[in-house]
Coordinates of C-alpha atoms in Angstrom, one line a residue:
Chain A
X175 CA -23.1 -28.1 52.1
X176 CA -25.1 -28.6 49.1
X177 CA -26.7 -25.3 49.1
X178 CA -23.0 -23.4 50.0
X179 CA -21.5 -25.2 46.9
X180 CA -24.7 -24.3 44.5
X181 CA -24.3 -20.4 45.9
X182 CA -20.8 -20.7 44.7
X183 CA -21.1 -22.1 41.8
X184 CA -23.9 -19.1 41.2
X185 CA -21.4 -17.0 41.9
X186 CA -18.8 -17.7 39.8
X187 CA -21.2 -18.4 36.9
X188 CA -21.8 -14.7 37.3
X189 CA -18.4 -13.2 37.6
X190 CA -17.8 -15.9 34.5
X191 CA -20.5 -14.3 32.5
X192 CA -19.5 -10.5 33.5
X193 CA -15.8 -11.3 32.5
X194 CA -17.3 -12.5 29.1
X195 CA -19.3 -9.3 28.7
X196 CA -16.5 -6.8 29.8
X197 CA -14.3 -8.7 26.8
X198 CA -17.1 -8.2 24.4
X199 CA -17.7 -4.7 25.6
X200 CA -13.8 -3.6 25.3
X201 CA -13.9 -4.0 21.7
X202 CA -17.1 -2.6 21.4
X203 CA -16.0 0.8 23.3
X204 CA -12.9 0.8 21.5
X205 CA -14.8 0.7 18.1
X206 CA -16.9 3.2 19.1
X207 CA -15.2 5.3 20.5
X208 CA -12.8 6.1 17.9
X209 CA -15.0 5.5 15.4
X210 CA -17.0 8.5 16.4
X211 CA -14.4 10.6 16.9
X212 CA -12.7 9.8 13.4
X213 CA -15.8 9.3 11.4
X214 CA -16.6 13.3 11.6
X215 CA -13.0 13.4 10.0
X216 CA -12.6 11.3 7.0
X217 CA -13.7 12.9 3.5
X218 CA -12.0 12.0 0.1
X219 CA -9.8 15.1 1.2
X220 CA -8.8 13.1 3.7
X221 CA -8.1 9.6 2.0
X222 CA -6.9 11.4 -1.7
X223 CA -4.7 14.1 -1.2
X224 CA -1.2 14.7 0.7
X225 CA -0.7 16.7 3.8
X226 CA -0.2 20.4 2.5
X227 CA 2.7 22.5 4.4
X228 CA 4.5 19.4 6.4
X229 CA 2.1 16.6 8.1
X230 CA 3.1 18.2 11.4
X231 CA 2.0 21.8 10.9
X232 CA -0.3 22.0 7.7
X233 CA -3.6 22.5 8.7
X234 CA -4.9 20.9 5.1
X235 CA -4.1 18.0 3.1
X236 CA -4.8 14.2 3.9
X237 CA -2.8 11.0 4.3
X238 CA -2.8 9.7 0.9
X239 CA 1.0 9.2 1.6
X240 CA 0.5 7.5 4.2
X241 CA -2.2 4.7 3.1
X242 CA -0.1 3.9 0.1
X243 CA 3.1 3.7 2.0
X244 CA 1.8 1.5 4.7
X245 CA 0.6 -0.7 1.9
X246 CA 3.5 -1.0 -0.2
X247 CA 5.7 -1.6 3.3
X248 CA 2.9 -4.1 4.4
X249 CA 2.3 -5.9 0.8
X250 CA 6.4 -6.1 0.6
X251 CA 7.2 -7.2 3.9
X252 CA 4.2 -9.9 3.7
X253 CA 5.6 -11.3 0.6
X254 CA 8.9 -11.5 1.5
X255 CA 8.3 -13.3 4.8
X256 CA 5.9 -15.3 2.6
X257 CA 8.8 -16.3 0.5
X258 CA 10.9 -17.1 3.5
X259 CA 8.1 -19.0 5.6
X260 CA 6.4 -21.2 2.8
X261 CA 9.7 -23.1 2.5
X262 CA 10.1 -23.5 5.7
X263 CA 6.6 -24.8 6.8
X264 CA 6.9 -27.1 4.0
X265 CA 10.4 -28.3 4.7
X266 CA 9.5 -29.1 8.5
X267 CA 5.8 -31.2 7.3
X268 CA 7.4 -32.8 4.5
X269 CA 11.0 -33.6 4.5
X270 CA 11.8 -32.9 8.0
X271 CA 8.8 -35.1 9.5
X272 CA 10.5 -38.2 10.5
X273 CA 12.8 -36.0 12.6
X274 CA 10.5 -35.1 15.4
X275 CA 13.3 -33.9 17.7
X276 CA 14.4 -31.6 14.9
X277 CA 11.0 -30.2 14.6
X278 CA 10.1 -29.5 18.0
X279 CA 13.1 -27.6 18.4
X280 CA 12.1 -25.3 15.3
X281 CA 8.9 -24.6 16.6
X282 CA 10.2 -24.1 19.8
X283 CA 12.8 -21.7 18.1
X284 CA 9.7 -20.4 16.1
X285 CA 7.3 -19.3 19.0
X286 CA 10.4 -17.6 20.9
X287 CA 10.8 -15.3 18.1
X288 CA 7.2 -14.4 18.2
X289 CA 7.6 -13.4 21.8
X290 CA 10.3 -11.2 21.2
X291 CA 8.8 -8.0 21.0
X292 CA 8.7 -5.6 17.5
X293 CA 10.7 -2.5 19.0
X294 CA 13.8 -4.9 19.6
X295 CA 13.4 -5.9 15.6
X296 CA 13.3 -1.9 15.2
X297 CA 15.8 -1.1 17.1
X298 CA 18.0 -4.3 15.6
X299 CA 16.9 -2.7 12.4
X300 CA 18.5 0.6 12.8
X301 CA 21.7 -0.9 13.8
X302 CA 22.0 -2.7 10.8
X303 CA 21.2 -0.1 8.9
X304 CA 23.5 2.4 10.3
X305 CA 26.1 -0.4 9.9
X306 CA 25.8 -0.6 6.2
X307 CA 24.9 3.0 6.0
X308 CA 21.7 3.0 5.1
X309 CA 19.1 5.4 5.5
X310 CA 15.5 5.4 6.4
X311 CA 14.2 3.8 3.7
X312 CA 11.0 1.7 2.8
X313 CA 13.6 -1.1 2.3
X314 CA 14.6 -1.3 5.2
X315 CA 11.2 -1.2 7.1
X316 CA 10.5 -4.1 4.8
X317 CA 13.2 -6.1 5.9
X318 CA 12.6 -5.3 9.5
X319 CA 9.3 -6.1 9.2
X320 CA 9.1 -9.4 7.3
X321 CA 11.9 -10.7 9.8
X322 CA 9.0 -9.8 12.5
X323 CA 6.4 -11.8 10.8
X324 CA 8.5 -14.2 9.5
X325 CA 7.3 -16.8 12.8
X326 CA 3.8 -15.5 12.8
X327 CA 3.5 -16.7 9.0
X328 CA 5.5 -20.0 9.8
X329 CA 3.3 -20.5 12.6
X330 CA 0.1 -20.1 11.0
X331 CA 0.9 -22.0 8.2
X332 CA 2.5 -24.6 9.8
X333 CA -0.5 -25.0 11.8
X334 CA -2.8 -25.7 8.9
X335 CA 0.2 -28.3 7.2
X336 CA 0.2 -29.9 10.3
X337 CA -3.2 -30.9 10.1
X338 CA -3.3 -32.2 6.8
X339 CA -3.6 -36.5 6.6
X340 CA -0.7 -38.7 6.4
X341 CA -2.5 -40.7 4.2
X342 CA -1.8 -37.6 1.6
X343 CA 1.5 -37.7 1.8
X344 CA 2.0 -41.7 1.7
X345 CA 0.3 -41.4 -1.1
X346 CA 1.8 -39.0 -2.8
X347 CA 5.3 -40.4 -2.3
X348 CA 4.0 -44.3 -3.4
X349 CA 3.3 -42.8 -6.8
X350 CA 7.0 -41.6 -6.9
X351 CA 6.7 -37.8 -6.2
X352 CA 9.5 -35.6 -5.3
X353 CA 9.3 -34.1 -2.0
X354 CA 9.4 -31.0 -3.5
X355 CA 6.5 -32.0 -5.9
X356 CA 4.7 -33.1 -2.8
X357 CA 5.3 -29.4 -1.2
X358 CA 4.3 -27.3 -3.7
X359 CA 1.7 -29.3 -5.6
X360 CA -0.4 -31.2 -3.7
X361 CA 0.1 -29.7 0.3
X362 CA -0.2 -26.1 -1.4
X363 CA -3.4 -26.9 -3.3
X364 CA -4.6 -28.7 -0.7
X365 CA -4.1 -26.0 1.9
X366 CA -4.2 -22.6 0.1
X367 CA -7.2 -21.4 1.8
X368 CA -4.9 -21.6 5.0
X369 CA -1.9 -20.8 3.3
X370 CA -3.9 -17.0 2.2
X371 CA -5.0 -17.0 5.7
X372 CA -1.9 -17.1 7.0
X373 CA -0.7 -14.4 4.6
X374 CA -3.6 -12.4 5.3
X375 CA -2.8 -12.8 9.3
X376 CA 1.0 -11.7 8.8
X377 CA -0.1 -8.8 6.9
X378 CA -2.8 -7.5 9.2
X379 CA 0.1 -7.6 11.6
X380 CA 2.5 -5.8 9.1
X381 CA 0.6 -3.0 8.1
X382 CA -0.4 -2.5 12.5
X383 CA 3.1 -2.4 13.8
X384 CA 4.6 0.9 14.5
X385 CA 7.6 -0.2 16.7
X386 CA 9.4 -1.8 14.3
X387 CA 9.2 1.0 11.7
X388 CA 9.5 3.7 13.8
X389 CA 13.5 4.1 12.8
X390 CA 13.8 2.5 9.9
X391 CA 10.8 3.4 7.6
X392 CA 11.2 7.4 8.2
X393 CA 8.3 9.6 7.6
X394 CA 7.6 11.8 4.5
X395 CA 5.3 14.0 3.1
X396 CA 5.4 12.0 -0.4
X397 CA 4.9 8.9 -1.4
X398 CA 7.6 7.0 -2.0
X399 CA 8.9 5.7 -6.0
X400 CA 11.5 3.5 -5.1
X401 CA 12.8 1.3 -2.6
X402 CA 15.6 3.5 -1.0
X403 CA 13.2 6.4 0.0
X404 CA 11.6 6.8 3.7
X405 CA 7.8 6.1 3.4
X406 CA 5.2 7.3 5.5
X407 CA 2.7 4.3 7.3
X408 CA -0.5 4.5 9.0
X409 CA 0.7 3.8 12.7
X410 CA 3.3 6.7 12.6
X411 CA 0.8 9.0 10.9
X412 CA -1.5 8.3 13.5
X413 CA 1.6 8.5 16.6
X414 CA 3.2 11.6 15.4
X415 CA 0.2 13.4 14.3
X416 CA -2.1 12.8 17.4
X417 CA 0.9 14.5 19.4
X418 CA 0.5 17.9 17.1
X419 CA -0.7 20.6 19.3
X420 CA -2.8 21.8 16.1
X421 CA -6.5 20.3 16.1
X422 CA -6.6 20.1 12.2
X423 CA -3.7 17.5 12.4
X424 CA -4.9 15.9 14.9
X425 CA -7.9 15.3 12.9
X426 CA -6.3 13.5 10.2
X427 CA -4.9 10.9 12.9
X428 CA -8.1 9.9 13.9
X429 CA -9.0 9.7 10.6
X430 CA -6.5 7.8 9.9
X431 CA -7.2 5.5 13.0
X432 CA -10.8 4.6 11.1
X433 CA -8.8 3.5 8.1
X434 CA -6.7 1.5 9.7
X435 CA -9.2 -0.4 11.6
X436 CA -11.2 -0.7 8.8
X437 CA -8.2 -2.2 6.3
X438 CA -7.5 -4.6 9.4
X439 CA -11.5 -5.5 10.0
X440 CA -11.7 -6.1 6.2
X441 CA -8.4 -8.6 6.2
X442 CA -9.9 -10.5 9.5
X443 CA -13.5 -10.7 7.5
X444 CA -12.0 -11.8 4.1
X445 CA -9.9 -14.5 5.9
X446 CA -12.7 -15.8 8.0
X447 CA -14.8 -15.9 5.0
X448 CA -12.2 -17.6 3.0
X449 CA -11.5 -20.4 5.6
X450 CA -15.3 -20.9 5.7
X451 CA -15.9 -21.4 2.6
X452 CA -12.8 -23.2 1.0
X453 CA -12.8 -25.6 4.0
X454 CA -15.4 -27.8 2.5
X455 CA -13.6 -28.6 -0.8
X456 CA -11.1 -30.2 1.2
X457 CA -9.8 -34.0 0.5
X458 CA -11.1 -36.0 3.5
X459 CA -9.8 -38.8 4.6
Chain B
X381 CA 16.7 -40.2 -23.5
X382 CA 13.6 -37.9 -23.3
X383 CA 12.3 -39.9 -20.2
X384 CA 15.6 -39.7 -18.7
X385 CA 15.5 -35.4 -19.3
X386 CA 12.1 -35.4 -17.3
X387 CA 13.7 -37.2 -14.3
X388 CA 16.7 -34.9 -14.5
X389 CA 14.8 -31.8 -14.2
X390 CA 12.5 -33.2 -11.4
X391 CA 15.5 -34.2 -9.1
X392 CA 17.2 -30.5 -10.2
X393 CA 14.2 -28.6 -9.1
X394 CA 13.4 -30.8 -6.3
X395 CA 17.3 -29.7 -5.1
X396 CA 16.9 -26.5 -5.7
X397 CA 13.8 -26.2 -3.9
X398 CA 15.7 -27.9 -0.9
X399 CA 18.5 -26.0 -1.3
X400 CA 15.8 -22.7 -0.7
X401 CA 14.5 -24.2 2.2
X402 CA 17.8 -25.0 3.9
X403 CA 18.1 -21.3 3.7
X404 CA 14.9 -20.1 4.9
X405 CA 15.5 -22.3 7.5
X406 CA 19.0 -21.4 8.2
X407 CA 17.3 -17.4 8.6
X408 CA 15.4 -18.8 11.5
X409 CA 18.2 -20.0 13.3
X410 CA 20.9 -17.4 12.6
X411 CA 17.9 -14.3 13.6
X412 CA 17.8 -15.1 17.3
X413 CA 21.7 -15.4 17.2
X414 CA 22.3 -12.3 15.2
X415 CA 19.7 -10.2 17.5
X416 CA 21.9 -11.5 20.3
X417 CA 25.0 -10.7 19.3
X418 CA 24.6 -7.4 17.2
X419 CA 22.5 -5.8 20.2
X420 CA 25.2 -6.9 22.5
X421 CA 28.1 -5.8 20.7
X422 CA 26.3 -2.0 20.3
X423 CA 25.8 -2.1 23.8
X424 CA 29.5 -3.3 24.7
X425 CA 30.4 0.2 25.1
X426 CA 28.4 0.8 28.1
X427 CA 29.0 -2.5 29.9
X428 CA 32.7 -1.4 29.7
X429 CA 32.1 1.4 31.5
X430 CA 29.8 0.3 33.7
X431 CA 28.9 -2.9 36.2
X432 CA 25.9 -4.5 35.0
X433 CA 24.5 -4.2 38.5
X434 CA 25.6 -0.5 38.9
X435 CA 23.2 -0.4 35.6
X436 CA 20.5 -2.0 36.5
X437 CA 20.0 -0.8 40.6
X438 CA 20.8 2.6 40.1
X439 CA 17.7 5.2 38.9
X440 CA 20.2 8.1 38.2
X441 CA 19.9 8.7 34.7
X442 CA 21.8 11.6 33.1
X443 CA 22.8 11.2 29.3
X444 CA 25.0 14.1 29.1
X445 CA 27.2 13.3 32.1
X446 CA 27.2 9.6 31.5
X447 CA 25.2 8.5 33.8
X448 CA 22.5 6.0 33.1
X449 CA 20.7 4.1 35.6
X450 CA 17.9 1.9 34.5
X451 CA 16.2 1.6 37.6
X452 CA 13.5 3.4 36.9
X453 CA 12.7 2.5 34.0
X454 CA 13.0 -1.5 35.0
X455 CA 10.1 -0.6 38.1
X456 CA 8.0 1.2 35.6
X457 CA 8.0 -1.4 33.5
X458 CA 7.1 -3.8 35.8
X459 CA 4.2 -1.8 37.5
X460 CA 2.5 -1.3 34.1
X461 CA 3.0 -5.2 33.2
X462 CA 1.9 -6.7 36.5
X463 CA -0.8 -4.4 37.1
X464 CA -1.9 -4.9 33.3
X465 CA -1.7 -8.7 34.2
X466 CA -3.6 -8.2 37.5
X467 CA -6.7 -6.7 35.3
X468 CA -6.4 -9.5 32.4
X469 CA -5.5 -12.6 34.3
X470 CA -8.8 -13.3 36.2
X471 CA -10.9 -12.3 33.4
X472 CA -9.0 -14.2 30.9
X473 CA -9.5 -17.4 33.4
X474 CA -13.0 -16.9 34.0
X475 CA -13.6 -16.1 29.8
X476 CA -12.1 -19.3 29.5
X477 CA -13.7 -21.3 31.8
X478 CA -17.0 -20.2 30.5
X479 CA -16.4 -20.5 26.8
X480 CA -15.0 -24.1 27.3
X481 CA -17.8 -25.2 29.8
X482 CA -20.6 -23.5 30.1
X483 CA -20.9 -21.4 27.2
X484 CA -23.8 -22.3 24.4
X485 CA -22.4 -22.5 20.8
X486 CA -23.7 -19.0 19.8
X487 CA -22.0 -17.5 22.8
X488 CA -18.9 -19.2 21.2
X489 CA -20.3 -17.8 17.2
X490 CA -20.1 -14.3 18.9
X491 CA -17.1 -14.6 20.9
X492 CA -14.7 -16.2 18.0
X493 CA -14.6 -13.3 15.9
X494 CA -14.2 -10.8 18.9
X495 CA -11.1 -12.5 20.3
X496 CA -10.2 -12.6 16.7
X497 CA -10.7 -9.0 16.0
X498 CA -9.3 -7.6 19.5
X499 CA -5.8 -9.6 18.8
X500 CA -5.4 -8.2 15.3
X501 CA -6.2 -4.1 16.2
X502 CA -3.0 -2.6 15.9
X503 CA -1.0 -1.3 19.4
X504 CA -1.6 2.3 17.8
X505 CA -5.5 2.0 17.7
X506 CA -4.9 0.8 21.2
X507 CA -3.0 3.9 22.3
X508 CA -5.7 6.1 20.3
X509 CA -8.2 4.3 22.6
X510 CA -6.2 5.3 25.9
X511 CA -6.3 8.5 24.9
X512 CA -9.9 9.0 23.6
X513 CA -11.3 7.2 26.3
X514 CA -8.9 5.8 28.9
X515 CA -7.7 8.9 30.2
X516 CA -10.6 11.0 30.4
X517 CA -12.2 8.2 32.4
X518 CA -8.9 8.6 34.8
X519 CA -8.8 12.3 35.1
X520 CA -12.5 13.1 35.7
X521 CA -13.8 9.9 37.2
X522 CA -11.4 7.5 38.6
X523 CA -9.0 10.1 39.8
X524 CA -11.3 12.0 41.8
X525 CA -13.1 9.0 43.0
X526 CA -9.8 8.2 45.0
X527 CA -9.6 12.4 46.0
X528 CA -6.5 13.1 43.7
X529 CA -6.2 15.3 40.9
X530 CA -4.5 13.9 38.1
X531 CA -3.8 14.5 34.1
X532 CA -4.8 10.6 33.5
X533 CA -1.4 9.9 31.8
X534 CA -0.4 7.8 34.3
X535 CA 0.9 4.0 35.1
X536 CA -2.9 2.9 35.5
X537 CA -3.8 4.2 31.8
X538 CA -0.8 1.9 30.6
X539 CA -1.6 -0.8 32.5
X540 CA -5.6 -0.4 31.4
X541 CA -4.7 -0.6 28.0
X542 CA -2.1 -2.9 28.1
X543 CA -4.5 -5.3 29.8
X544 CA -7.1 -5.2 27.1
X545 CA -4.4 -5.9 24.5
X546 CA -3.3 -9.0 26.3
X547 CA -6.7 -10.6 27.0
X548 CA -6.9 -12.4 23.4
X549 CA -3.6 -13.2 23.9
X550 CA -3.6 -14.7 26.8
X551 CA -7.6 -16.0 26.4
X552 CA -6.7 -18.0 23.2
X553 CA -3.5 -19.8 24.9
X554 CA -5.7 -20.7 27.9
X555 CA -8.6 -21.8 25.6
X556 CA -6.3 -24.1 24.0
X557 CA -5.2 -25.5 27.2
X558 CA -8.5 -26.0 28.8
X559 CA -9.3 -28.0 25.9
X560 CA -6.4 -29.9 26.0
X561 CA -7.5 -31.6 29.2
X562 CA -9.0 -35.0 28.6
X563 CA -13.3 -35.6 28.7
X564 CA -12.8 -38.6 30.6
X565 CA -11.3 -37.2 33.7
X566 CA -14.0 -34.4 34.0
X567 CA -16.7 -37.1 33.2
X568 CA -15.3 -39.2 36.0
X569 CA -15.3 -36.9 38.6
X570 CA -19.1 -35.7 37.5
X571 CA -20.0 -39.7 38.0
X572 CA -18.9 -39.9 41.2
X573 CA -21.1 -37.1 42.2
X574 CA -19.1 -33.7 42.5
X575 CA -21.1 -30.7 40.7
X576 CA -20.1 -28.8 37.5
X577 CA -18.3 -26.5 39.5
X578 CA -16.3 -28.9 41.3
X579 CA -15.2 -30.8 38.6
X580 CA -13.9 -27.5 37.2
X581 CA -11.9 -26.3 40.5
X582 CA -10.8 -29.9 41.3
X583 CA -9.6 -31.5 37.9
X584 CA -10.0 -29.2 35.2
X585 CA -7.8 -26.0 37.1
X586 CA -5.7 -28.4 38.8
X587 CA -4.8 -30.4 35.7
X588 CA -4.0 -27.3 33.7
X589 CA -2.7 -25.2 36.6
X590 CA 1.1 -25.2 34.9
X591 CA -0.5 -24.0 31.6
X592 CA -2.2 -21.5 33.1
X593 CA 0.9 -19.9 35.0
X594 CA 2.6 -20.3 31.4
X595 CA -0.4 -18.4 29.9
X596 CA 0.2 -15.9 32.2
X597 CA 3.9 -16.0 31.7
X598 CA 3.4 -15.3 28.1
X599 CA 0.8 -12.5 28.8
X600 CA 3.3 -11.0 30.8
X601 CA 6.4 -10.9 28.2
X602 CA 3.8 -9.9 25.9
X603 CA 3.2 -6.8 27.9
X604 CA 6.5 -6.5 29.0
X605 CA 7.6 -5.7 25.4
X606 CA 4.3 -3.5 24.1
X607 CA 5.9 -0.4 22.6
X608 CA 3.4 2.3 21.1
X609 CA 0.7 1.8 22.9
X610 CA 1.8 2.6 26.4
X611 CA 4.1 4.8 25.5
X612 CA 1.2 7.0 24.5
X613 CA -0.7 7.1 27.7
X614 CA 1.6 6.4 30.0
X615 CA 3.8 9.8 30.6
X616 CA 7.0 9.4 29.9
X617 CA 8.8 11.0 33.2
X618 CA 11.8 10.2 34.6
X619 CA 11.2 9.4 38.0
X620 CA 10.7 6.6 40.3
X621 CA 7.3 6.4 40.5
X622 CA 5.5 5.5 43.8
X623 CA 1.9 5.0 43.1
X624 CA -0.3 3.7 40.1
X625 CA -1.2 7.7 39.1
X626 CA 1.9 8.7 38.5
X627 CA 3.3 9.0 35.2
X628 CA 6.1 6.0 34.0
X629 CA 9.0 5.5 31.8
X630 CA 9.1 1.7 30.4
X631 CA 12.1 0.3 28.9
X632 CA 10.5 0.5 25.5
X633 CA 9.3 3.9 25.4
X634 CA 12.5 4.2 26.3
X635 CA 14.2 3.3 23.4
X636 CA 11.2 4.6 21.0
X637 CA 11.3 8.0 22.8
X638 CA 14.9 8.3 22.6
X639 CA 16.2 6.8 19.0
X640 CA 17.8 8.7 16.1
X641 CA 18.2 11.7 18.3
X642 CA 20.8 10.3 19.9
X643 CA 23.3 8.8 17.3
X644 CA 26.0 11.7 18.0
X645 CA 26.7 10.2 21.6
X646 CA 28.1 6.7 21.2
X647 CA 27.4 6.0 25.0
X648 CA 23.8 7.2 24.8
X649 CA 23.2 4.9 21.5
X650 CA 24.8 2.2 23.7
X651 CA 22.5 2.9 26.4
X652 CA 19.7 2.4 24.5
X653 CA 20.6 -0.9 22.6
X654 CA 21.2 -1.9 26.4
X655 CA 17.8 -1.4 27.1
X656 CA 16.9 -3.1 23.7
X657 CA 19.2 -6.3 24.9
X658 CA 17.7 -6.1 28.7
X659 CA 14.2 -6.0 26.8
X660 CA 15.3 -9.0 24.4
X661 CA 16.6 -11.5 27.1
X662 CA 14.3 -10.9 29.5
X663 CA 11.1 -11.8 26.8
X664 CA 13.1 -14.5 26.3
X665 CA 14.0 -16.0 29.5
X666 CA 10.1 -16.0 30.1
X667 CA 9.2 -17.0 27.2
X668 CA 10.9 -20.0 27.3
X669 CA 10.3 -21.5 30.3
X670 CA 6.7 -20.4 29.8
X671 CA 7.1 -22.9 26.6
X672 CA 8.7 -25.4 27.8
X673 CA 6.2 -25.8 30.9
X674 CA 3.3 -26.2 28.3
X675 CA 5.2 -28.7 26.4
X676 CA 5.9 -30.7 29.2
X677 CA 2.3 -30.6 30.5
X678 CA 0.7 -31.3 27.5
X679 CA 3.0 -34.5 26.8

């Protein structure tokens, strides 16, 4: 009896070890296979030049337009989501903190919204665009993406604000602070690294998503100069150019994947460093 | 007088902030409603013409003739989702047990960033990986192993890519759930002479069973709505799939592939909006049930 138990445990431990290794190696294989194909095509020309002769047929040029467009789009969207998201997160953790039921409903709703696929936001954004007679533009993309990342940024900030000790709220109140002062002075300072991490998370989501901008942002060979112009983005640069029959165009897609991975990894590393470093300076009760 | 002015300003500021907070919160409440109403309004044209049952259970897809049967797409979606869950589910469960019960701290130190990065990789990157790695693997090795010559662009390719995508998502929820199981329960079991594995099997897994089910539910709805990565590897052929090596055409791919071109045909436009509505409703229901189970079991 004892022996079979031991064998069973041994067996499952081997399985567990294998599955953990599987996940590790999956990440490794993904990064390796893309870097191996993409890195040789990455050059200064690729980063700094627009595609010449159309992004789908032109054999020379780079993806500068997509890099800039992506940065514009995700900066805009994450700022907009931040402007809406920070007040919501503060609101449920300071003003509404005693209405536990209501707060639970809001959190539930946010979790539900988080699960909605981005293609649904894309289709919805497109409908709204057509309804108002707008064309595919940077603006439409920013609005759609910001709605898509709003639940993510709110829930991320909410998790940070939730862990602020109650004593801080009570002592600030007893000193006569208004609720908004508690929110934007006391809590904001206390949670700044967490808030920045949440914003970075949202930025990373915004720069990587393709389905929501497929119909709203459009694609061009140029860098957008105004909000009502269409913009090229990195995910769509990969998606469109990879389906091209011309190998030079596909090389641009591989190079774009390397750049996108690089941006996402940087965002992830920076947020990790931030949250590690600034956690030391927190007031602890 | 001066003091009063300061108080007045502070209160005014407070009030401005408060109204902005209400407006922002309003967005969260209005958003799901407007999503539903907007999609409903658009797909009303189609729903007027054909009955819901007709739409869902017919596989005749002829947009030009005004025939819209979604069965092909629904079946493809279900295949891809289920197979990806079959791959990801056991892997996540075993890894979550490993990380929460057995693993040494250095393993956790490695795995935390690995899961983070895997979760943060854009879906289009997974698609590229699918084309570079999974498709050749299927076409050159796995397909011939089963004695079939395949192109690789298939339901199985989509499912493999998807499964890697949802692993970090499910894993994070599972780890969280396992951590909420009280330590005392395991300790009681261990002190009664049960082995570690028995404790895991009869205490941990039993206690967190509802949580595990809902984690899988959440992963499933995530997989169901994933678009770009699947679209890139699944083949996109409109026919009822009968095997995993055949190409499929899931619902999100249908929307992504055809949108924009079909505005000239109002019925087609409406049909695509209906598939978005279908996605929205199915994902919402799955999410709601799973979240409710988690909430109830964590109480």
